[in-house]
Amino acid sequence: LHFGKADRYLAVATIAFDISVVELFLPLMVGGSLLLRDRALLRDPVALFADLKRHAVTVVQLGPSSWSVLLNAGWAGLRLRVAISTGEPITPLLAAQLPGVADLAFNLYGPTETTVWATGYKLLSPEGIGLPEASRISAPIGVPLAGCSAIVADADGRPVTDGDEGELLIGGAGLARGYRARPDLTAERFVQFGPTASRYYRTGDVVRRDAKGVLHYFGRNDDQVK
């Protein structure tokens, strides 16, 4: 993100949501600024946009639902440096709009169990070649970030061939130690995998990895709503 001292980050996520870790600490780590706001502001997109302009915010991270409401309310006179969509699937149509409001636009993915972001995809400009049409429900979730690793496995836990659908398993530095006081659920979701028996989290997310190594999201393998 190349976040620097001149940047201003909108911080609107509840502290009970892991995304708040990035919003609160990234600006403070580099000497930037954060605009701390109550989540109630998300219910008033006109007021939110006015606030962004008034304080010259440069980086905004929102879920696709909030981005959709904000853009539909009218966006004019403000160019962000970075726009981030995260927290839920972003439709290819909405994803194509984000580069129109920012110099850099990203779709970032990561379950709480892997500590905020685990994979990322740089969204293309509207004038570009268009987003890959691999999934109708979501823009690509991209490639693993530094310190993270990703495996696509079948129901028996075996890696699938690129182009085939499977469950996304995530490993790396951000992996949680498990669920508090839930050893059964921890054993089910946090598994040893591969020849080195590395530890991975079974996300329950159904993905497909293309020939370029980009992950595409197709939904859940259970009844959870993401």
mmCIF file of N, CA and C in Angstrom, residues 151-169 193 207-209 215:
data_model
loop_
_atom_site.group_PDB
_atom_site.id
_atom_site.type_symbol
_atom_site.label_atom_id
_atom_site.label_comp_id
_atom_site.label_asym_id
_atom_site.label_seq_id
_atom_site.Cartn_x
_atom_site.Cartn_y
_atom_site.Cartn_z
ATOM 1 N N ILE A 151 -3.159 -23.330 -0.158
ATOM 2 C CA ILE A 151 -3.300 -24.621 -0.831
ATOM 3 C C ILE A 151 -4.775 -24.805 -1.178
ATOM 4 N N VAL A 152 -5.051 -25.336 -2.355
ATOM 5 C CA VAL A 152 -6.416 -25.686 -2.749
ATOM 6 C C VAL A 152 -6.523 -27.199 -2.706
ATOM 7 N N ALA A 153 -7.426 -27.709 -1.835
ATOM 8 C CA ALA A 153 -7.485 -29.148 -1.603
ATOM 9 C C ALA A 153 -8.889 -29.695 -1.839
ATOM 10 N N ASP A 154 -8.960 -31.001 -2.115
ATOM 11 C CA ASP A 154 -10.258 -31.653 -2.281
ATOM 12 C C ASP A 154 -10.813 -32.083 -0.928
ATOM 13 N N ALA A 155 -11.942 -32.778 -0.936
ATOM 14 C CA ALA A 155 -12.608 -33.160 0.310
ATOM 15 C C ALA A 155 -11.765 -34.104 1.153
ATOM 16 N N ASP A 156 -10.821 -34.807 0.518
ATOM 17 C CA ASP A 156 -9.950 -35.732 1.240
ATOM 18 C C ASP A 156 -8.637 -35.088 1.663
ATOM 19 N N GLY A 157 -8.519 -33.769 1.432
ATOM 20 C CA GLY A 157 -7.313 -33.062 1.837
ATOM 21 C C GLY A 157 -6.150 -33.174 0.885
ATOM 22 N N ARG A 158 -6.410 -33.557 -0.360
ATOM 23 C CA ARG A 158 -5.345 -33.666 -1.350
ATOM 24 C C ARG A 158 -5.354 -32.455 -2.269
ATOM 25 N N PRO A 159 -4.185 -31.902 -2.600
ATOM 26 C CA PRO A 159 -4.134 -30.745 -3.493
ATOM 27 C C PRO A 159 -4.780 -31.055 -4.834
ATOM 28 N N VAL A 160 -5.527 -30.090 -5.360
ATOM 29 C CA VAL A 160 -6.171 -30.282 -6.657
ATOM 30 C C VAL A 160 -5.328 -29.635 -7.743
ATOM 31 N N THR A 161 -5.599 -29.990 -8.962
ATOM 32 C CA THR A 161 -4.907 -29.417 -10.109
ATOM 33 C C THR A 161 -5.397 -27.992 -10.343
ATOM 34 N N ASP A 162 -4.496 -27.095 -10.747
ATOM 35 C CA ASP A 162 -4.905 -25.736 -11.081
ATOM 36 C C ASP A 162 -6.058 -25.770 -12.081
ATOM 37 N N GLY A 163 -7.076 -24.970 -11.829
ATOM 38 C CA GLY A 163 -8.252 -24.949 -12.674
ATOM 39 C C GLY A 163 -9.412 -25.723 -12.089
ATOM 40 N N ASP A 164 -9.124 -26.594 -11.095
ATOM 41 C CA ASP A 164 -10.182 -27.354 -10.429
ATOM 42 C C ASP A 164 -10.583 -26.648 -9.131
ATOM 43 N N GLU A 165 -11.847 -26.800 -8.757
ATOM 44 C CA GLU A 165 -12.315 -26.194 -7.520
ATOM 45 C C GLU A 165 -11.937 -27.054 -6.317
ATOM 46 N N GLY A 166 -11.728 -26.377 -5.193
ATOM 47 C CA GLY A 166 -11.414 -27.071 -3.956
ATOM 48 C C GLY A 166 -11.525 -26.112 -2.787
ATOM 49 N N GLU A 167 -11.256 -26.614 -1.599
ATOM 50 C CA GLU A 167 -11.311 -25.770 -0.405
ATOM 51 C C GLU A 167 -9.979 -25.050 -0.217
ATOM 52 N N LEU A 168 -10.042 -23.778 0.142
ATOM 53 C CA LEU A 168 -8.835 -22.994 0.363
ATOM 54 C C LEU A 168 -8.310 -23.231 1.772
ATOM 55 N N LEU A 169 -7.033 -23.613 1.861
ATOM 56 C CA LEU A 169 -6.334 -23.763 3.125
ATOM 57 C C LEU A 169 -5.259 -22.688 3.204
ATOM 58 N N PHE A 193 -0.552 -30.262 7.229
ATOM 59 C CA PHE A 193 -0.698 -30.507 5.793
ATOM 60 C C PHE A 193 0.669 -30.519 5.127
ATOM 61 N N VAL A 207 -12.592 -22.309 -3.895
ATOM 62 C CA VAL A 207 -11.818 -21.461 -4.807
ATOM 63 C C VAL A 207 -11.291 -22.295 -5.966
ATOM 64 N N ARG A 208 -10.750 -21.574 -6.932
ATOM 65 C CA ARG A 208 -10.059 -22.195 -8.063
ATOM 66 C C ARG A 208 -8.807 -21.366 -8.328
ATOM 67 N N ARG A 209 -7.666 -22.024 -8.503
ATOM 68 C CA ARG A 209 -6.432 -21.313 -8.822
ATOM 69 C C ARG A 209 -6.192 -21.412 -10.319
ATOM 70 N N LEU A 215 -6.162 -16.781 -7.276
ATOM 71 C CA LEU A 215 -7.271 -17.500 -6.680
ATOM 72 C C LEU A 215 -8.588 -16.806 -6.994
#
